[in-house]
Every structure is written in C-alpha cells, then in structure tokens.
Amino acid sequence: MTTRSSDGEPACPVPAGLPRLYGPTPDTGRDSLWDELRERHGPVAAVELEPGVRVWLLLGYHENLTVLQSPHLFSRDTRRWREVVEGRVEPSATRPALSWRPNALYADDAEHTRLRAPIVAALSRVDMAATARDVRRIADDLIDAFIADGEADLIGGFADPLPVLVLNRLYGLPDGYGHMLGDLTRVVFSDDARRAGEAVVRTQQYFAGLVARKRRSPGNDLASWMLEHANGLTDHEVAHQAALINNAGHQPTTHLIGNTMHTLLTDERIRAAYADARLSVRELLDHVMWTDTPFQVLPARFALQDVRIGNAEVRTGDALLIGFDPAHRDPAVRRGREETGVVSGARAHLMFGAGPHACPARELARMIAATGVSALHERLAGLRPAMDPVLLRRVPSPFVRGLAALPVEFTPGEPRPRPTPAADPFPAADAGQEPRTGSDDPLGRLFAWWRSLRR
C-alpha cells in the first residue's frame, strides 16, 4: 500500500456497471462473487452498496488487516465520507450501519478512547462464571420449549433469542424486554432499509429508557457501571454505548451458533471429530469463524488521504468496506485441513476485528456461542437436517452471513423439571417485575407498544 497527497494526480474514476451488494442474496451465498471480483480486480474492487452508492470492497486478507490496523490513514467516522461531505448521500437514507452515531465504533483517537473505556471497564466487571451458568440456563429453557416436538428451527427458536436474552439480563432487565430487543435488532440487520431505519429509532428508545431507569435505580449491570465510570459519559452517550454492545453482540453471535450447527450437520469429518472429543467447542468455533464467518462485510473505513491499495486508487474520503469473508477466502492465506477437518491456523480469522476497534466482548461472545452449541449437542439426540441443506435460504443482508432458518429433526425428549423459585440460585433479573408504563418510564411504554403488536 502506498499513500499520495491530496494534491497529487487525480484518482482513476470509479467504473460504471459495478457489482451490486444489494438485492436478494443468492442461496449459495456470495462466495463466487468474491472470487470473481478478486480475479478481475485483485485485492480491492469497486462495488455498489445501494443504487448510486459506490464504495471499495477489501478482498485481500492483508489489505483488510492493514486498514483495520491503520487508524492514522483510515477513519471510522462516517461524517468523513466524501459522498456525505459533498452532499450526494444522506446516510440515514442508505444503511443505518453507515449513519453516524455518538458511540465508540464511529469515533477516532481521543474521542474513541473516551467512549470505549467505559465499555471495556463494564465488561471487565461481568462475572463470567456466573454468566456462563446463566447462559446455560437460558439455553436449556429455549430447548425445553421444543424438545418434546422432535423438530425445531435452530435459528428462530434458539440461536437468535439466546445472545440477546443474555445481553438483556446483563442490562438487568426481565426476559420480555430481551425478546423485544431481539425483534428490533433483527430488523436493523435486515435488507429493508426503511424498516431498518424505524427499528433503529425504536432500539434507541429501548436504550434511552434503559439508562433513564438505571439512573433512577442503579444495579449490578452494564448500564449502571457505565453510568458511574470516571469518564463521565452523559446519559445519551451511555445509551449509545449500550446499544453498540447489543448491535455487535446479537446477530454475529446468532449466526456463529447457526453456522456452527450447520457445519456439524453437513460436514461429516467435523461432526465426527467433535463427537469424539478430538475437537473442542472453542476450536470448532474458530474453524467456523474462518470458513463461514457470521460477518461477511463490515462498514466501513474512510480514507484520510489519497492512497493506493492493491490496484485501486483510493481518494480522500472514499469508503472502504471491510471484507471478512472475502479475506478468509484469499488464496494468499488459504489454509490446509488438519486430520480433524479443521482449517489449520483458523484462529487467524478477522471475525473480532483488529487494531483499536477490535471487539472488547470477544470472550463473552465466544462463551455464549460455545455454551449454546454444547447445550444443543448434549440434549438433542439424533440431530439431523429436516430438509436438503442446499435448499436453505441465506439472510438477505450484504453484511451478515447466516441462515434465515435451520430446520432440524431429532429424537423427542423431555423438558427439564422446573425448579421452584426458592431452589433457583440465579433467578432472571427483575423476573417478577411487571413493566411500568407511566410517563416516567419510557422503556415500559415501549414494551407495552411492542406487546400490543404481538397480540
């Protein structure tokens, strides 16, 4: 990679007729597109994210890693996007993920440090051992709901609700709020830009209401810990950092679980190695994060000066999409297979990012996914696909890589005996509270609105 001053020679124009990242996702995914783009353009290619919205897609592993680790050359602040600066794009009219938010993900330098520190400090206070027990209880509760049926959708019935219910409890809220938050997050990551924009607003209301409630009645939870951090974030800023934890933790973990279960159902060597304990659940997750990564593309970095990457002349203010999935398919770093079928060097995946914006909750995400996969493996005997895997539909998103549903069949089993409240040493947070709906509790009003939609 070489840099050029902004007053150097003009960059090459972005070609017309670009490959589209919007529209329906092929059932086979976009692997063939990544390979085609790499063959034609090398490690960086121009693509169309929305009609008329042109960006660069990083295809090479080393190019992705370099951009992630070079904050002095590439900003995370969407307001630096040349298309926004020159008035050609309104971020809220394209993708919510390209809209600016006052959180650590969209900040650089000292502001990034100021906003990130309370997140890191709050996550460091989570009792991982107790949370692991809570995750297993939530996982078992979800399995109990369908185990007697002998069939289930492992995405909608398990992988999707599990991480958001865990996060919701870490915010100190009853499980009903977690189901509401899960519904909203799914829409945010959907391919419907209009509905996604509305869901973003509702999600902001959730977190604003959460912070208002915790400001009145603090507890041992992530929001309360961020509110008391020495950096003195405003309530508005804390709400956005809490929302960031959810956005970064829910759908990626959902599809890490879903993609891992899909691998176990379709890859005989991996399934045998895992069943024989030759492959740990952590090694299995790393393999999946390399070969079927839940985040295929991540928006975005913005060039702070003219720079040449691969064969691309990137101009100041251009947007670059981080291509996790294309990077993992890069022939320059393609791995061989070990005896178990696992990709060698699988821990070199980029799933959790790199550089100053690397995910601070990676161990929490790993633990939730590992516990969920283990619970399904242990409790669902005779697990098998309920339909031909080639007919499974992908999530229609340029960002998330996962299945819309994963129907399975198994030997019907018995739900666990329900413990009495006194016998349960880890009751759900605020489990007995009814949502408040008064004017002083916007979170309760939001919950009442959501519940009315489900009647």
PDB file of C-alpha atoms in Angstrom, residues 115-327:
ATOM      1  CA  LEU A 115     -16.175   6.345  24.741  1.00  0.00           C
ATOM      2  CA  ARG A 116     -14.605   2.875  24.653  1.00  0.00           C
ATOM      3  CA  ALA A 117     -13.107   2.909  28.157  1.00  0.00           C
ATOM      4  CA  PRO A 118     -16.486   2.669  29.990  1.00  0.00           C
ATOM      5  CA  ILE A 119     -17.476  -0.275  27.746  1.00  0.00           C
ATOM      6  CA  VAL A 120     -14.254  -2.144  28.479  1.00  0.00           C
ATOM      7  CA  ALA A 121     -14.473  -1.389  32.197  1.00  0.00           C
ATOM      8  CA  ALA A 122     -18.113  -2.531  32.419  1.00  0.00           C
ATOM      9  CA  LEU A 123     -17.432  -5.761  30.534  1.00  0.00           C
ATOM     10  CA  SER A 124     -14.467  -6.467  32.824  1.00  0.00           C
ATOM     11  CA  ARG A 125     -16.851  -6.460  35.810  1.00  0.00           C
ATOM     12  CA  VAL A 126     -19.058  -9.208  34.384  1.00  0.00           C
ATOM     13  CA  ASP A 127     -18.777 -12.386  36.467  1.00  0.00           C
ATOM     14  CA  MET A 128     -18.049 -14.780  33.622  1.00  0.00           C
ATOM     15  CA  ALA A 129     -18.544 -17.912  35.719  1.00  0.00           C
ATOM     16  CA  ALA A 130     -21.974 -16.814  36.930  1.00  0.00           C
ATOM     17  CA  THR A 131     -22.890 -15.563  33.461  1.00  0.00           C
ATOM     18  CA  ALA A 132     -21.874 -18.915  31.944  1.00  0.00           C
ATOM     19  CA  ARG A 133     -24.303 -20.652  34.319  1.00  0.00           C
ATOM     20  CA  ASP A 134     -26.993 -18.153  33.356  1.00  0.00           C
ATOM     21  CA  VAL A 135     -26.320 -18.686  29.641  1.00  0.00           C
ATOM     22  CA  ARG A 136     -26.714 -22.440  30.087  1.00  0.00           C
ATOM     23  CA  ARG A 137     -30.000 -21.958  31.941  1.00  0.00           C
ATOM     24  CA  ILE A 138     -31.347 -19.708  29.190  1.00  0.00           C
ATOM     25  CA  ALA A 139     -30.179 -22.206  26.557  1.00  0.00           C
ATOM     26  CA  ASP A 140     -31.876 -25.066  28.399  1.00  0.00           C
ATOM     27  CA  ASP A 141     -35.085 -23.034  28.747  1.00  0.00           C
ATOM     28  CA  LEU A 142     -35.134 -22.431  24.990  1.00  0.00           C
ATOM     29  CA  ILE A 143     -34.501 -26.121  24.274  1.00  0.00           C
ATOM     30  CA  ASP A 144     -37.233 -27.134  26.728  1.00  0.00           C
ATOM     31  CA  ALA A 145     -39.742 -25.205  24.604  1.00  0.00           C
ATOM     32  CA  PHE A 146     -39.276 -27.534  21.614  1.00  0.00           C
ATOM     33  CA  ILE A 147     -37.503 -30.709  22.756  1.00  0.00           C
ATOM     34  CA  ALA A 148     -40.707 -32.733  23.036  1.00  0.00           C
ATOM     35  CA  ASP A 149     -41.655 -31.866  19.440  1.00  0.00           C
ATOM     36  CA  GLY A 150     -38.755 -33.683  17.803  1.00  0.00           C
ATOM     37  CA  GLU A 151     -38.280 -30.767  15.418  1.00  0.00           C
ATOM     38  CA  ALA A 152     -37.242 -27.121  15.598  1.00  0.00           C
ATOM     39  CA  ASP A 153     -35.789 -24.160  13.750  1.00  0.00           C
ATOM     40  CA  LEU A 154     -32.411 -23.707  15.415  1.00  0.00           C
ATOM     41  CA  ILE A 155     -32.199 -20.078  14.271  1.00  0.00           C
ATOM     42  CA  GLY A 156     -35.593 -18.663  15.244  1.00  0.00           C
ATOM     43  CA  GLY A 157     -36.087 -20.981  18.225  1.00  0.00           C
ATOM     44  CA  PHE A 158     -32.612 -20.906  19.695  1.00  0.00           C
ATOM     45  CA  ALA A 159     -29.647 -19.117  18.089  1.00  0.00           C
ATOM     46  CA  ASP A 160     -31.474 -15.819  17.610  1.00  0.00           C
ATOM     47  CA  PRO A 161     -33.010 -15.354  21.067  1.00  0.00           C
ATOM     48  CA  LEU A 162     -30.096 -16.761  23.113  1.00  0.00           C
ATOM     49  CA  PRO A 163     -27.493 -13.946  22.825  1.00  0.00           C
ATOM     50  CA  VAL A 164     -29.967 -11.091  23.107  1.00  0.00           C
ATOM     51  CA  LEU A 165     -31.599 -12.651  26.187  1.00  0.00           C
ATOM     52  CA  VAL A 166     -28.160 -12.933  27.762  1.00  0.00           C
ATOM     53  CA  LEU A 167     -27.285  -9.314  26.934  1.00  0.00           C
ATOM     54  CA  ASN A 168     -30.669  -8.121  28.175  1.00  0.00           C
ATOM     55  CA  ARG A 169     -30.032  -9.796  31.534  1.00  0.00           C
ATOM     56  CA  LEU A 170     -26.620  -8.156  31.675  1.00  0.00           C
ATOM     57  CA  TYR A 171     -28.532  -4.878  31.355  1.00  0.00           C
ATOM     58  CA  GLY A 172     -30.564  -6.000  34.403  1.00  0.00           C
ATOM     59  CA  LEU A 173     -33.947  -6.347  32.670  1.00  0.00           C
ATOM     60  CA  PRO A 174     -36.657  -9.059  32.560  1.00  0.00           C
ATOM     61  CA  ASP A 175     -36.600 -11.508  29.674  1.00  0.00           C
ATOM     62  CA  GLY A 176     -39.628  -9.950  27.970  1.00  0.00           C
ATOM     63  CA  TYR A 177     -37.542  -6.902  27.168  1.00  0.00           C
ATOM     64  CA  GLY A 178     -34.930  -9.182  25.647  1.00  0.00           C
ATOM     65  CA  HIS A 179     -37.446 -10.682  23.234  1.00  0.00           C
ATOM     66  CA  MET A 180     -38.496  -7.159  22.233  1.00  0.00           C
ATOM     67  CA  LEU A 181     -34.880  -6.092  21.716  1.00  0.00           C
ATOM     68  CA  GLY A 182     -34.259  -9.205  19.638  1.00  0.00           C
ATOM     69  CA  ASP A 183     -37.149  -8.374  17.317  1.00  0.00           C
ATOM     70  CA  LEU A 184     -35.839  -4.853  16.816  1.00  0.00           C
ATOM     71  CA  THR A 185     -32.242  -5.943  16.199  1.00  0.00           C
ATOM     72  CA  ARG A 186     -33.275  -8.456  13.560  1.00  0.00           C
ATOM     73  CA  VAL A 187     -34.979  -5.705  11.582  1.00  0.00           C
ATOM     74  CA  VAL A 188     -31.956  -3.391  11.929  1.00  0.00           C
ATOM     75  CA  PHE A 189     -29.838  -6.028  10.164  1.00  0.00           C
ATOM     76  CA  SER A 190     -32.493  -6.833   7.560  1.00  0.00           C
ATOM     77  CA  ASP A 191     -32.351  -5.892   3.883  1.00  0.00           C
ATOM     78  CA  ASP A 192     -35.296  -3.477   4.227  1.00  0.00           C
ATOM     79  CA  ALA A 193     -33.675  -0.041   4.665  1.00  0.00           C
ATOM     80  CA  ARG A 194     -36.984   1.685   5.546  1.00  0.00           C
ATOM     81  CA  ARG A 195     -37.969  -0.778   8.273  1.00  0.00           C
ATOM     82  CA  ALA A 196     -34.376  -0.895   9.487  1.00  0.00           C
ATOM     83  CA  GLY A 197     -34.396   2.870   9.972  1.00  0.00           C
ATOM     84  CA  GLU A 198     -37.593   2.671  12.039  1.00  0.00           C
ATOM     85  CA  ALA A 199     -36.131  -0.191  14.088  1.00  0.00           C
ATOM     86  CA  VAL A 200     -33.030   1.887  14.801  1.00  0.00           C
ATOM     87  CA  VAL A 201     -35.252   4.597  16.298  1.00  0.00           C
ATOM     88  CA  ARG A 202     -37.112   2.052  18.451  1.00  0.00           C
ATOM     89  CA  THR A 203     -33.828   0.493  19.558  1.00  0.00           C
ATOM     90  CA  GLN A 204     -32.578   3.922  20.591  1.00  0.00           C
ATOM     91  CA  GLN A 205     -35.764   4.313  22.640  1.00  0.00           C
ATOM     92  CA  TYR A 206     -35.034   0.998  24.359  1.00  0.00           C
ATOM     93  CA  PHE A 207     -31.559   2.085  25.411  1.00  0.00           C
ATOM     94  CA  ALA A 208     -32.580   5.626  26.347  1.00  0.00           C
ATOM     95  CA  GLY A 209     -35.285   4.115  28.542  1.00  0.00           C
ATOM     96  CA  LEU A 210     -32.832   1.608  29.998  1.00  0.00           C
ATOM     97  CA  VAL A 211     -30.398   4.351  31.007  1.00  0.00           C
ATOM     98  CA  ALA A 212     -33.178   6.521  32.453  1.00  0.00           C
ATOM     99  CA  ARG A 213     -34.330   3.582  34.572  1.00  0.00           C
ATOM    100  CA  LYS A 214     -30.800   2.760  35.741  1.00  0.00           C
ATOM    101  CA  ARG A 215     -30.095   6.396  36.527  1.00  0.00           C
ATOM    102  CA  ARG A 216     -33.052   6.274  38.945  1.00  0.00           C
ATOM    103  CA  SER A 217     -32.311   2.780  40.288  1.00  0.00           C
ATOM    104  CA  PRO A 218     -28.738   1.630  39.589  1.00  0.00           C
ATOM    105  CA  GLY A 219     -27.797  -2.018  39.942  1.00  0.00           C
ATOM    106  CA  ASN A 220     -25.073  -4.516  39.121  1.00  0.00           C
ATOM    107  CA  ASP A 221     -25.418  -4.288  35.366  1.00  0.00           C
ATOM    108  CA  LEU A 222     -23.603  -2.940  32.315  1.00  0.00           C
ATOM    109  CA  ALA A 223     -25.611   0.274  32.021  1.00  0.00           C
ATOM    110  CA  SER A 224     -25.185   1.183  35.703  1.00  0.00           C
ATOM    111  CA  TRP A 225     -21.440   0.511  35.573  1.00  0.00           C
ATOM    112  CA  MET A 226     -21.015   2.714  32.507  1.00  0.00           C
ATOM    113  CA  LEU A 227     -23.017   5.485  34.184  1.00  0.00           C
ATOM    114  CA  GLU A 228     -20.642   5.527  37.151  1.00  0.00           C
ATOM    115  CA  HIS A 229     -17.426   5.418  35.084  1.00  0.00           C
ATOM    116  CA  ALA A 230     -14.910   8.195  35.738  1.00  0.00           C
ATOM    117  CA  ASN A 231     -15.066   9.414  32.128  1.00  0.00           C
ATOM    118  CA  GLY A 232     -18.436  10.931  32.977  1.00  0.00           C
ATOM    119  CA  LEU A 233     -20.416   9.990  29.873  1.00  0.00           C
ATOM    120  CA  THR A 234     -23.802  11.655  29.521  1.00  0.00           C
ATOM    121  CA  ASP A 235     -26.936   9.522  29.698  1.00  0.00           C
ATOM    122  CA  HIS A 236     -27.284   9.928  25.940  1.00  0.00           C
ATOM    123  CA  GLU A 237     -23.744   8.646  25.383  1.00  0.00           C
ATOM    124  CA  VAL A 238     -24.201   5.695  27.747  1.00  0.00           C
ATOM    125  CA  ALA A 239     -27.363   4.709  25.876  1.00  0.00           C
ATOM    126  CA  HIS A 240     -25.429   4.640  22.615  1.00  0.00           C
ATOM    127  CA  GLN A 241     -22.569   2.583  24.087  1.00  0.00           C
ATOM    128  CA  ALA A 242     -25.081   0.072  25.456  1.00  0.00           C
ATOM    129  CA  ALA A 243     -26.735  -0.117  22.031  1.00  0.00           C
ATOM    130  CA  LEU A 244     -23.335  -0.724  20.464  1.00  0.00           C
ATOM    131  CA  ILE A 245     -22.732  -3.727  22.734  1.00  0.00           C
ATOM    132  CA  ASN A 246     -26.038  -5.196  21.583  1.00  0.00           C
ATOM    133  CA  ASN A 247     -25.509  -4.484  17.880  1.00  0.00           C
ATOM    134  CA  ALA A 248     -22.043  -6.014  17.971  1.00  0.00           C
ATOM    135  CA  GLY A 249     -23.070  -8.987  20.086  1.00  0.00           C
ATOM    136  CA  HIS A 250     -26.501 -10.164  18.974  1.00  0.00           C
ATOM    137  CA  GLN A 251     -26.637 -11.030  15.265  1.00  0.00           C
ATOM    138  CA  PRO A 252     -22.963 -12.065  14.896  1.00  0.00           C
ATOM    139  CA  THR A 253     -23.346 -14.477  17.829  1.00  0.00           C
ATOM    140  CA  THR A 254     -26.675 -15.726  16.465  1.00  0.00           C
ATOM    141  CA  HIS A 255     -25.067 -16.652  13.173  1.00  0.00           C
ATOM    142  CA  LEU A 256     -21.916 -18.001  14.805  1.00  0.00           C
ATOM    143  CA  ILE A 257     -24.158 -20.517  16.574  1.00  0.00           C
ATOM    144  CA  GLY A 258     -26.262 -21.126  13.464  1.00  0.00           C
ATOM    145  CA  ASN A 259     -23.283 -21.511  11.121  1.00  0.00           C
ATOM    146  CA  THR A 260     -21.571 -23.827  13.608  1.00  0.00           C
ATOM    147  CA  MET A 261     -24.631 -26.072  13.858  1.00  0.00           C
ATOM    148  CA  HIS A 262     -24.914 -26.043  10.056  1.00  0.00           C
ATOM    149  CA  THR A 263     -21.272 -27.167   9.852  1.00  0.00           C
ATOM    150  CA  LEU A 264     -21.910 -30.012  12.306  1.00  0.00           C
ATOM    151  CA  LEU A 265     -24.947 -31.121  10.321  1.00  0.00           C
ATOM    152  CA  THR A 266     -23.258 -31.058   6.911  1.00  0.00           C
ATOM    153  CA  ASP A 267     -19.550 -31.797   7.454  1.00  0.00           C
ATOM    154  CA  GLU A 268     -19.052 -35.442   8.441  1.00  0.00           C
ATOM    155  CA  ARG A 269     -15.371 -35.090   9.374  1.00  0.00           C
ATOM    156  CA  ILE A 270     -16.001 -32.100  11.640  1.00  0.00           C
ATOM    157  CA  ARG A 271     -19.024 -33.784  13.223  1.00  0.00           C
ATOM    158  CA  ALA A 272     -17.069 -36.990  13.950  1.00  0.00           C
ATOM    159  CA  ALA A 273     -14.103 -35.100  15.404  1.00  0.00           C
ATOM    160  CA  TYR A 274     -16.370 -33.052  17.666  1.00  0.00           C
ATOM    161  CA  ALA A 275     -18.410 -36.068  18.784  1.00  0.00           C
ATOM    162  CA  ASP A 276     -15.197 -37.984  19.613  1.00  0.00           C
ATOM    163  CA  ALA A 277     -13.825 -35.019  21.608  1.00  0.00           C
ATOM    164  CA  ARG A 278     -10.870 -34.701  19.208  1.00  0.00           C
ATOM    165  CA  LEU A 279     -12.102 -31.187  18.549  1.00  0.00           C
ATOM    166  CA  SER A 280     -13.070 -28.790  21.346  1.00  0.00           C
ATOM    167  CA  VAL A 281     -16.022 -26.463  21.005  1.00  0.00           C
ATOM    168  CA  ARG A 282     -13.658 -23.465  21.011  1.00  0.00           C
ATOM    169  CA  GLU A 283     -11.625 -24.978  18.143  1.00  0.00           C
ATOM    170  CA  LEU A 284     -14.870 -25.686  16.305  1.00  0.00           C
ATOM    171  CA  LEU A 285     -15.965 -22.058  16.658  1.00  0.00           C
ATOM    172  CA  ASP A 286     -12.624 -20.782  15.335  1.00  0.00           C
ATOM    173  CA  HIS A 287     -12.943 -23.087  12.335  1.00  0.00           C
ATOM    174  CA  VAL A 288     -16.411 -21.718  11.572  1.00  0.00           C
ATOM    175  CA  MET A 289     -15.296 -18.110  12.064  1.00  0.00           C
ATOM    176  CA  TRP A 290     -12.682 -18.775   9.389  1.00  0.00           C
ATOM    177  CA  THR A 291     -14.761 -20.798   6.918  1.00  0.00           C
ATOM    178  CA  ASP A 292     -18.305 -19.463   7.434  1.00  0.00           C
ATOM    179  CA  THR A 293     -17.814 -16.158   9.240  1.00  0.00           C
ATOM    180  CA  PRO A 294     -21.040 -14.566  10.588  1.00  0.00           C
ATOM    181  CA  PHE A 295     -19.944 -11.070   9.487  1.00  0.00           C
ATOM    182  CA  GLN A 296     -19.125 -11.219   5.786  1.00  0.00           C
ATOM    183  CA  VAL A 297     -18.732  -7.458   5.244  1.00  0.00           C
ATOM    184  CA  LEU A 298     -18.422  -4.675   7.800  1.00  0.00           C
ATOM    185  CA  PRO A 299     -18.941  -0.973   7.072  1.00  0.00           C
ATOM    186  CA  ALA A 300     -16.683   0.975   6.819  1.00  0.00           C
ATOM    187  CA  ARG A 301     -13.436   2.924   6.939  1.00  0.00           C
ATOM    188  CA  PHE A 302     -12.886   6.300   5.264  1.00  0.00           C
ATOM    189  CA  ALA A 303      -9.595   7.302   3.704  1.00  0.00           C
ATOM    190  CA  LEU A 304      -7.934  10.296   5.366  1.00  0.00           C
ATOM    191  CA  GLN A 305      -5.714  10.885   2.329  1.00  0.00           C
ATOM    192  CA  ASP A 306      -5.211   9.570  -1.180  1.00  0.00           C
ATOM    193  CA  VAL A 307      -3.831   6.063  -1.009  1.00  0.00           C
ATOM    194  CA  ARG A 308      -3.160   3.183  -3.368  1.00  0.00           C
ATOM    195  CA  ILE A 309      -4.308  -0.233  -2.116  1.00  0.00           C
ATOM    196  CA  GLY A 310      -3.704  -3.139  -4.439  1.00  0.00           C
ATOM    197  CA  ASN A 311      -4.661  -1.856  -7.878  1.00  0.00           C
ATOM    198  CA  ALA A 312      -7.148   0.685  -6.520  1.00  0.00           C
ATOM    199  CA  GLU A 313      -6.562   4.422  -6.362  1.00  0.00           C
ATOM    200  CA  VAL A 314      -8.498   5.337  -3.229  1.00  0.00           C
ATOM    201  CA  ARG A 315      -9.206   9.037  -2.817  1.00  0.00           C
ATOM    202  CA  THR A 316      -9.531  11.039   0.374  1.00  0.00           C
ATOM    203  CA  GLY A 317     -12.986  10.436   1.835  1.00  0.00           C
ATOM    204  CA  ASP A 318     -13.680   7.220  -0.080  1.00  0.00           C
ATOM    205  CA  ALA A 319     -15.468   4.466   1.843  1.00  0.00           C
ATOM    206  CA  LEU A 320     -13.864   1.045   2.188  1.00  0.00           C
ATOM    207  CA  LEU A 321     -15.881  -1.980   3.293  1.00  0.00           C
ATOM    208  CA  ILE A 322     -14.043  -4.494   5.468  1.00  0.00           C
ATOM    209  CA  GLY A 323     -14.416  -7.844   3.704  1.00  0.00           C
ATOM    210  CA  PHE A 324     -14.125 -10.525   6.390  1.00  0.00           C
ATOM    211  CA  ASP A 325     -15.499 -13.335   4.243  1.00  0.00           C
ATOM    212  CA  PRO A 326     -13.530 -12.392   1.104  1.00  0.00           C
ATOM    213  CA  ALA A 327     -10.368 -12.055   3.218  1.00  0.00           C
TER     214      ALA A 327
END
